[in-house]
Tab-separated table of C-alpha atoms (C1' of nucleotides) in Angstrom:
chain	number	residue	atom	x	y	z
D	48	MET	CA	-0.778	-66.958	79.046
D	49	ILE	CA	-4.127	-68.486	79.257
D	50	ASP	CA	-6.103	-71.596	78.216
D	51	ARG	CA	-9.234	-73.248	76.999
D	52	LEU	CA	-10.356	-73.591	80.447
D	53	ASP	CA	-9.495	-70.490	81.283
D	54	GLY	CA	-11.197	-69.053	78.445
D	55	ARG	CA	-14.423	-70.654	78.903
D	56	LEU	CA	-14.846	-69.831	82.436
D	57	ILE	CA	-14.579	-66.044	81.886
D	58	GLU	CA	-16.987	-66.398	79.135
D	59	LEU	CA	-19.514	-68.117	81.474
D	60	LEU	CA	-18.119	-65.911	83.729
D	61	ALA	CA	-19.035	-63.178	81.754
D	62	GLU	CA	-22.395	-64.320	80.653
D	63	GLU	CA	-23.330	-65.676	83.993
D	64	PRO	CA	-21.776	-63.607	86.662
D	65	ARG	CA	-24.322	-64.611	89.646
D	66	ILE	CA	-22.597	-68.597	89.547
D	67	GLY	CA	-20.703	-69.550	92.066
D	68	VAL	CA	-17.670	-71.585	92.014
D	69	LEU	CA	-19.972	-74.891	92.626
D	70	GLU	CA	-21.981	-74.429	89.217
D	71	ALA	CA	-18.910	-73.112	87.481
D	72	SER	CA	-17.400	-76.497	88.045
D	73	ARG	CA	-20.669	-77.971	86.707
D	74	ARG	CA	-21.143	-76.327	83.861
D	75	LEU	CA	-17.852	-76.784	83.080
D	76	GLY	CA	-17.934	-80.074	83.724
D	77	VAL	CA	-14.409	-79.919	85.634
D	78	ALA	CA	-14.219	-80.295	89.514
D	79	ARG	CA	-14.577	-76.870	91.687
D	80	GLY	CA	-11.712	-76.969	93.360
D	81	THR	CA	-9.898	-76.890	89.605
D	82	VAL	CA	-11.895	-74.201	89.267
D	83	GLN	CA	-11.391	-72.392	92.566
D	84	ALA	CA	-7.596	-72.662	91.314
D	85	ARG	CA	-8.053	-71.050	88.109
D	86	LEU	CA	-10.078	-68.313	89.614
D	87	ASP	CA	-7.360	-67.765	92.180
D	88	ARG	CA	-4.657	-67.864	89.737
D	89	LEU	CA	-6.456	-65.429	87.182
D	90	GLN	CA	-6.718	-63.136	89.237
D	91	ALA	CA	-3.595	-63.333	91.099
D	92	GLN	CA	-2.127	-63.068	87.684
D	93	GLY	CA	-5.116	-59.476	87.114
D	94	VAL	CA	-6.017	-60.815	84.679
D	95	ILE	CA	-9.146	-60.692	86.253
D	96	ARG	CA	-9.272	-57.168	87.779
D	97	GLY	CA	-12.191	-57.981	89.501
D	98	PHE	CA	-16.452	-58.153	89.991
D	99	GLY	CA	-17.256	-55.075	90.692
D	100	PRO	CA	-20.697	-53.591	89.378
D	101	GLU	CA	-21.365	-52.596	86.298
D	102	VAL	CA	-23.190	-49.365	86.337
D	103	ASP	CA	-24.681	-47.350	83.311
D	104	PRO	CA	-23.791	-43.538	82.875
D	105	ALA	CA	-26.825	-43.041	81.229
D	106	ALA	CA	-29.596	-44.767	83.401
D	107	LEU	CA	-27.495	-42.418	86.621
D	108	GLY	CA	-29.288	-39.760	84.033
D	109	TYR	CA	-26.155	-38.880	82.246
D	110	PRO	CA	-27.054	-39.970	78.259
D	111	VAL	CA	-24.625	-38.117	76.774
D	112	THR	CA	-21.410	-39.351	76.018
D	113	ALA	CA	-18.311	-37.979	74.218
D	114	PHE	CA	-15.194	-37.402	73.749
D	115	ALA	CA	-12.668	-34.575	73.729
D	116	THR	CA	-8.936	-34.650	72.332
D	117	LEU	CA	-6.862	-32.104	74.553
D	118	GLU	CA	-3.950	-30.057	73.772
D	119	ILE	CA	-1.722	-29.445	77.073
D	120	LYS	CA	0.526	-26.818	77.474
D	121	GLN	CA	4.290	-28.819	78.043
D	122	GLY	CA	5.178	-29.725	81.235
D	123	GLN	CA	1.480	-29.108	82.608
D	124	GLY	CA	0.568	-33.138	82.232
D	125	ALA	CA	0.686	-33.975	85.678
D	126	ASP	CA	-1.660	-30.515	86.905
D	127	VAL	CA	-3.658	-31.410	84.249
D	128	ARG	CA	-4.179	-34.973	85.449
D	129	SER	CA	-5.525	-34.253	88.862
D	130	HIS	CA	-7.880	-31.624	87.734
D	131	LEU	CA	-8.993	-33.829	85.272
D	132	SER	CA	-9.475	-36.855	87.866
D	133	SER	CA	-11.135	-34.504	90.513
D	134	VAL	CA	-14.050	-33.995	87.652
D	135	PRO	CA	-16.477	-36.535	87.923
D	136	GLU	CA	-18.068	-36.484	84.205
D	137	VAL	CA	-14.493	-37.138	83.437
D	138	LEU	CA	-14.919	-41.552	83.289
D	139	GLU	CA	-11.444	-42.098	81.736
D	140	LEU	CA	-8.287	-40.243	81.070
D	141	HIS	CA	-5.182	-40.946	78.629
D	142	THR	CA	-2.281	-39.492	77.476
D	143	THR	CA	-1.633	-40.501	73.963
D	144	THR	CA	0.621	-40.091	70.839
D	145	GLY	CA	-0.820	-37.586	68.508
D	146	HIS	CA	-1.848	-34.405	67.537
D	147	GLY	CA	-3.535	-34.216	70.821
D	148	ASP	CA	-2.212	-35.196	73.934
D	149	MET	CA	-4.896	-36.242	76.136
D	150	LEU	CA	-8.157	-38.547	75.117
D	151	CYS	CA	-11.271	-38.349	77.456
D	152	ARG	CA	-14.350	-39.675	77.817
D	153	LEU	CA	-17.266	-37.286	79.357
D	154	VAL	CA	-21.091	-37.472	80.306
D	155	ALA	CA	-22.590	-34.899	80.476
D	156	ARG	CA	-27.159	-34.910	81.920
D	157	SER	CA	-27.640	-33.104	77.844
D	158	ASN	CA	-26.036	-31.222	74.778
D	159	ALA	CA	-26.446	-28.815	76.838
D	160	ASP	CA	-25.288	-30.180	80.008
D	161	LEU	CA	-22.358	-31.261	78.216
D	162	GLN	CA	-21.106	-27.341	77.599
D	163	ARG	CA	-21.073	-27.228	81.252
D	164	VAL	CA	-18.601	-30.052	81.710
D	165	ILE	CA	-16.702	-28.957	78.524
D	166	ASP	CA	-16.134	-25.816	80.873
D	167	LYS	CA	-15.148	-27.049	84.012
D	168	VAL	CA	-12.650	-29.437	82.404
D	169	VAL	CA	-10.869	-26.996	79.943
D	170	ALA	CA	-10.660	-24.261	82.996
D	171	TYR	CA	-7.202	-24.751	83.646
D	172	ASP	CA	-3.991	-23.038	82.410
D	173	GLY	CA	-2.438	-26.142	81.435
D	174	ILE	CA	-5.308	-27.173	78.950
D	175	VAL	CA	-4.615	-24.741	75.679
D	176	ARG	CA	-7.223	-26.295	73.270
D	177	ALA	CA	-9.608	-29.220	73.289
D	178	SER	CA	-12.012	-30.671	70.705
D	179	THR	CA	-14.801	-32.724	71.651
D	180	ALA	CA	-16.824	-35.580	69.494
D	181	ILE	CA	-20.328	-36.684	70.876
D	182	VAL	CA	-21.410	-39.837	70.949
D	183	MET	CA	-24.463	-40.801	68.761
D	184	GLU	CA	-24.349	-44.459	68.971
D	185	ASN	CA	-22.514	-47.119	70.529
D	186	PRO	CA	-22.909	-49.697	67.600
D	187	VAL	CA	-19.874	-51.796	69.857
D	188	PRO	CA	-20.073	-51.370	73.646
D	189	LEU	CA	-16.671	-51.902	75.482
D	190	ARG	CA	-16.216	-56.090	74.876
D	191	ILE	CA	-13.570	-58.443	76.615
D	192	ILE	CA	-14.704	-61.777	75.080
D	193	PRO	CA	-14.036	-61.779	71.818
D	194	LEU	CA	-10.441	-61.023	73.034
D	195	VAL	CA	-10.165	-63.858	75.692
D	196	LYS	CA	-11.437	-65.939	73.178
D	197	GLN	CA	-8.829	-65.508	70.715
D	198	ALA	CA	-6.190	-65.128	73.532
D	199	SER	CA	-7.169	-68.615	74.928
D	200	GLU	CA	-7.243	-70.253	71.478
D	201	ASP	CA	-3.645	-69.476	70.698
A	170	MET	CA	-32.972	-41.792	90.421
A	171	ILE	CA	-30.422	-43.049	93.012
A	172	ASP	CA	-30.041	-41.689	96.625
A	173	ARG	CA	-27.674	-42.265	99.338
A	174	LEU	CA	-28.037	-45.408	99.960
A	175	ASP	CA	-27.916	-46.922	96.641
A	176	GLY	CA	-24.977	-44.612	95.966
A	177	ARG	CA	-23.240	-46.262	98.992
A	178	LEU	CA	-24.661	-50.007	98.423
A	179	ILE	CA	-22.250	-49.042	94.466
A	180	GLU	CA	-19.329	-47.489	96.149
A	181	LEU	CA	-19.009	-51.019	98.567
A	182	LEU	CA	-19.941	-53.252	96.126
A	183	ALA	CA	-17.473	-51.396	93.993
A	184	GLU	CA	-14.659	-51.748	96.556
A	185	GLU	CA	-15.179	-55.494	97.706
A	186	PRO	CA	-17.035	-57.699	94.937
A	187	ARG	CA	-16.984	-60.429	96.374
A	188	ILE	CA	-19.114	-59.171	99.482
A	189	GLY	CA	-22.694	-60.615	99.859
A	190	VAL	CA	-25.834	-59.362	100.815
A	191	LEU	CA	-25.790	-60.326	104.263
A	192	GLU	CA	-21.898	-58.833	104.605
A	193	ALA	CA	-23.444	-55.446	103.086
A	194	SER	CA	-26.712	-55.028	105.138
A	195	ARG	CA	-24.124	-55.301	108.367
A	196	ARG	CA	-22.260	-52.756	106.821
A	197	LEU	CA	-24.695	-50.297	105.438
A	198	GLY	CA	-26.505	-50.982	109.185
A	199	VAL	CA	-29.581	-51.447	106.767
A	200	ALA	CA	-31.664	-54.609	106.952
A	201	ARG	CA	-30.615	-57.600	104.243
A	202	GLY	CA	-34.248	-57.558	102.873
A	203	THR	CA	-33.775	-53.615	102.035
A	204	VAL	CA	-29.928	-54.234	100.158
A	205	GLN	CA	-32.012	-57.412	98.485
A	206	ALA	CA	-34.885	-54.897	97.223
A	207	ARG	CA	-32.520	-52.163	96.324
A	208	LEU	CA	-29.492	-54.295	94.425
A	209	ASP	CA	-33.004	-56.179	92.690
A	210	ARG	CA	-34.397	-52.404	91.937
A	211	LEU	CA	-30.941	-51.308	90.642
A	212	GLN	CA	-30.718	-54.444	88.130
A	213	ALA	CA	-34.365	-54.148	86.834
A	214	GLN	CA	-33.568	-50.615	86.564
A	215	GLY	CA	-30.606	-51.014	84.167
A	216	VAL	CA	-28.261	-48.715	86.734
A	217	ILE	CA	-26.470	-52.106	87.476
A	218	ARG	CA	-25.696	-54.254	84.431
A	219	GLY	CA	-24.176	-56.806	85.937
A	220	PHE	CA	-21.047	-58.397	87.213
A	221	GLY	CA	-19.073	-59.680	84.904
A	222	PRO	CA	-15.231	-60.155	85.731
A	223	GLU	CA	-13.517	-57.104	84.654
A	224	VAL	CA	-10.516	-58.642	82.114
A	225	ASP	CA	-7.386	-56.333	81.660
A	226	PRO	CA	-6.081	-56.733	77.855
A	227	ALA	CA	-2.951	-56.248	78.633
A	228	ALA	CA	-2.805	-59.787	81.047
A	229	LEU	CA	-3.982	-61.118	78.231
A	230	GLY	CA	-1.107	-60.026	76.186
A	231	TYR	CA	-2.191	-56.988	74.810
A	232	PRO	CA	-0.563	-54.334	76.070
A	233	VAL	CA	-0.632	-51.796	73.612
A	234	THR	CA	-3.850	-50.106	73.660
A	235	ALA	CA	-4.950	-47.075	70.748
A	236	PHE	CA	-7.601	-45.100	69.601
A	237	ALA	CA	-8.720	-44.797	65.916
A	238	THR	CA	-10.923	-42.322	64.369
A	239	LEU	CA	-12.693	-43.712	61.394
A	240	GLU	CA	-13.732	-41.553	58.367
A	241	ILE	CA	-16.606	-43.732	57.036
A	242	LYS	CA	-17.769	-43.631	52.764
A	243	GLN	CA	-21.301	-42.188	53.131
A	244	GLY	CA	-24.115	-45.197	53.828
A	245	GLN	CA	-21.468	-47.635	54.593
A	246	GLY	CA	-22.014	-46.684	58.331
A	247	ALA	CA	-24.196	-49.979	58.742
A	248	ASP	CA	-21.670	-52.855	56.705
A	249	VAL	CA	-18.530	-50.902	58.682
A	250	ARG	CA	-19.900	-51.089	62.148
A	251	SER	CA	-20.688	-54.952	61.244
A	252	HIS	CA	-16.821	-55.457	59.925
A	253	LEU	CA	-15.587	-54.113	62.911
A	254	SER	CA	-18.007	-55.893	65.203
A	255	SER	CA	-16.015	-59.102	64.053
A	256	VAL	CA	-12.451	-57.961	65.097
A	257	PRO	CA	-11.816	-59.346	68.005
A	258	GLU	CA	-9.211	-56.274	68.668
A	259	VAL	CA	-11.750	-53.600	68.530
A	260	LEU	CA	-12.758	-53.311	72.137
A	261	GLU	CA	-16.091	-51.013	71.109
A	262	LEU	CA	-16.696	-48.413	69.068
A	263	HIS	CA	-18.676	-45.083	68.920
A	264	THR	CA	-19.975	-43.202	66.117
A	265	THR	CA	-19.524	-39.878	66.555
A	266	THR	CA	-20.337	-36.240	66.222
A	267	GLY	CA	-16.949	-34.018	64.252
A	268	HIS	CA	-13.892	-34.485	62.092
A	269	GLY	CA	-14.064	-37.922	61.837
A	270	ASP	CA	-17.281	-40.690	62.070
A	271	MET	CA	-16.622	-43.169	63.976
A	272	LEU	CA	-13.986	-43.667	67.083
A	273	CYS	CA	-13.007	-47.029	68.212
A	274	ARG	CA	-10.441	-48.645	70.867
A	275	LEU	CA	-8.285	-50.674	69.690
A	276	VAL	CA	-5.856	-53.266	71.289
A	277	ALA	CA	-2.974	-55.323	70.110
A	278	ARG	CA	0.411	-57.110	71.040
A	279	SER	CA	2.528	-54.884	70.318
A	280	ASN	CA	3.240	-51.789	68.679
A	281	ALA	CA	4.122	-53.813	65.494
A	282	ASP	CA	1.198	-55.994	65.744
A	283	LEU	CA	-0.742	-52.075	66.294
A	284	GLN	CA	-0.156	-52.220	62.923
A	285	ARG	CA	-1.605	-55.405	61.820
A	286	VAL	CA	-4.478	-54.963	63.853
A	287	ILE	CA	-5.058	-51.418	61.999
A	288	ASP	CA	-4.865	-53.059	58.882
A	289	LYS	CA	-7.391	-55.143	59.564
A	290	VAL	CA	-9.656	-52.695	60.453
A	291	VAL	CA	-9.173	-50.309	57.466
A	292	ALA	CA	-9.314	-53.695	55.308
A	293	TYR	CA	-12.850	-52.470	54.356
A	294	ASP	CA	-13.820	-50.174	51.645
A	295	GLY	CA	-16.434	-48.317	53.102
A	296	ILE	CA	-13.518	-46.783	55.227
A	297	VAL	CA	-12.235	-44.324	53.657
A	298	ARG	CA	-9.345	-42.766	56.436
A	299	ALA	CA	-8.181	-43.841	60.053
A	300	SER	CA	-6.042	-41.903	62.169
A	301	THR	CA	-4.632	-43.303	65.410
A	302	ALA	CA	-3.736	-41.892	68.324
A	303	ILE	CA	-1.762	-44.995	71.100
A	304	VAL	CA	-2.337	-45.024	74.245
A	305	MET	CA	1.146	-43.840	75.956
A	306	GLU	CA	-0.393	-43.684	80.347
A	307	ASN	CA	-3.722	-43.788	81.747
A	308	PRO	CA	-3.813	-41.742	84.533
A	309	VAL	CA	-7.638	-41.657	85.140
A	310	PRO	CA	-8.495	-45.768	83.784
A	311	LEU	CA	-12.949	-46.268	83.325
A	312	ARG	CA	-14.225	-45.339	86.840
A	313	ILE	CA	-17.960	-44.979	87.862
A	314	ILE	CA	-17.823	-43.532	91.294
A	315	PRO	CA	-17.384	-40.294	91.695
A	316	LEU	CA	-19.900	-40.207	89.247
A	317	VAL	CA	-22.187	-42.324	91.096
A	318	LYS	CA	-21.436	-39.690	94.731
A	319	GLN	CA	-22.641	-37.274	92.766
A	320	ALA	CA	-25.645	-38.787	91.569
A	321	SER	CA	-26.912	-40.384	94.703
A	322	GLU	CA	-26.015	-37.011	96.677
A	323	ASP	CA	-28.207	-34.778	94.569
W	31	DT	C1'	-58.494	-41.941	107.748
W	32	DT	C1'	-57.523	-44.905	105.261
W	33	DT	C1'	-54.687	-47.712	101.680
W	34	DT	C1'	-49.986	-48.533	99.876
W	35	DC	C1'	-45.578	-48.608	100.444
W	36	DG	C1'	-40.356	-49.677	102.323
W	37	DC	C1'	-37.959	-50.969	105.857
W	38	DT	C1'	-37.245	-53.773	109.658
W	39	DG	C1'	-36.333	-58.104	112.100
W	40	DG	C1'	-37.051	-63.110	112.778
W	41	DG	C1'	-37.041	-67.557	110.486
W	42	DC	C1'	-36.672	-71.575	107.387
W	43	DA	C1'	-34.756	-74.987	103.817
W	44	DA	C1'	-31.507	-75.696	100.868
W	45	DT	C1'	-27.032	-74.202	99.281
W	46	DC	C1'	-22.670	-72.801	98.852
W	47	DT	C1'	-18.363	-71.559	100.691
W	48	DG	C1'	-13.410	-72.263	103.091
W	49	DC	C1'	-10.671	-75.782	104.339
W	50	DA	C1'	-8.651	-80.114	104.348
W	51	DT	C1'	-7.573	-84.874	102.774
W	52	DA	C1'	-5.692	-88.667	99.509
W	53	DG	C1'	-5.788	-90.715	94.791
W	54	DC	C1'	-4.354	-90.311	90.070
W	55	DG	C1'	-1.244	-88.864	85.919
W	56	DG	C1'	2.046	-86.156	83.272
W	57	DT	C1'	5.551	-84.038	83.096
W	58	DG	C1'	10.771	-82.288	84.133
W	59	DC	C1'	14.884	-83.852	86.414
W	60	DG	C1'	19.209	-86.622	88.205
S	275	DC	C1'	14.828	-95.149	85.159
S	276	DG	C1'	13.134	-93.555	89.379
S	277	DC	C1'	11.810	-89.492	92.040
S	278	DA	C1'	9.697	-85.727	93.202
S	279	DC	C1'	6.481	-81.898	91.768
S	280	DC	C1'	2.246	-80.022	90.018
S	281	DG	C1'	-2.328	-80.178	88.537
S	282	DC	C1'	-7.201	-81.838	88.338
S	283	DT	C1'	-10.062	-85.101	90.844
S	284	DA	C1'	-13.724	-86.195	94.273
S	285	DT	C1'	-14.807	-86.396	98.420
S	286	DG	C1'	-16.279	-84.549	103.468
S	287	DC	C1'	-17.245	-81.204	107.124
S	288	DA	C1'	-18.555	-77.355	109.609
S	289	DG	C1'	-20.082	-73.126	109.169
S	290	DA	C1'	-22.196	-69.312	106.624
S	291	DT	C1'	-25.308	-67.081	103.171
S	292	DT	C1'	-28.758	-67.501	99.860
S	293	DG	C1'	-33.843	-66.823	98.884
S	294	DC	C1'	-38.124	-66.959	100.664
S	295	DC	C1'	-41.591	-66.272	104.072
S	296	DC	C1'	-44.216	-63.375	107.046
S	297	DA	C1'	-45.724	-59.777	110.520
S	298	DG	C1'	-45.226	-55.240	112.736
S	299	DC	C1'	-44.347	-50.561	111.838
S	300	DG	C1'	-43.855	-45.513	110.522
S	301	DA	C1'	-44.265	-41.835	107.466
S	302	DA	C1'	-45.798	-40.357	102.717
S	303	DA	C1'	-49.763	-40.231	99.478
S	304	DA	C1'	-54.978	-40.721	98.427
DNA sequence: TTTTCGCTGGGCAATCTGCATAGCGGTGCG
DNA sequence: CGCACCGCTATGCAGATTGCCCAGCGAAAA
């Protein structure tokens, strides 16, 4: 899948995203063309989706995060999806196995504001029930490097 | 917090991360120095955390995602945190209110492999119970642009 | 009114990019 | 064994971009 060099390249880019291809090639001790080729390949394969800016919702004024488990009326899945995707505070949505049918990540301006967001979310026929867990701490923020390391060292 | 120009800049960078400051200034119809200054400010404020590569776990050989709700023995929180952070397949971890005490996102190489990951996760004294929901579909992948739009248009 | 601040528009040297070249060594195949 | 293929190295070059600087200007704040 990916080899050590790919892994090191991804780690390097994760640590210092501002560096260019040339600087990366120096750090890795390989030719510039090699880094260029690896990067192109990683992006073509979809391993690297892109280099979009990582925006912190808290800094945007949405310091409260919560996860909501939703129970959906049978056959309403598609409509619920499009309803939820129209709510900006819904940062992601998954359909899952288990007791709930969907799991979504929400943000809000405050705990009070979270009520407004949840109301907006459940204000839809297809949603039978929602149970919400507010995030208190985030000991492990979304990360990928440890996995990249493991995958590249196989 | 952030104004329209900031919002447009973030949207632009999200759509086409490869463009530089100069090109961005052309697209936005402002001077290069302005874009430079806005970017610096957004990063200094923490609104933009960085431009790390977005890696797709599926392309790395981990196509299965799951969310696990963990129940923790009182007073064992800190140890559990460090235990979980040492597991590469744990992509993020939150402590939450509600029935569970923690919620974590896992990935695995297959449904069968997920068992191994879960075993590794719960192989720790402090964890009383784990209930797992496997992700089937991801109708709304992690996104931030709608929120940026809303925040910048206030 | 004066000061401060953000934006503009320009300039400059140093750097990087995209693209192309050629050589080299390892691998798979007939 | 000989050959073609592929990835990596190394290098070159023109054009674009970056980081940094400055002076002017208009609006908002003091």
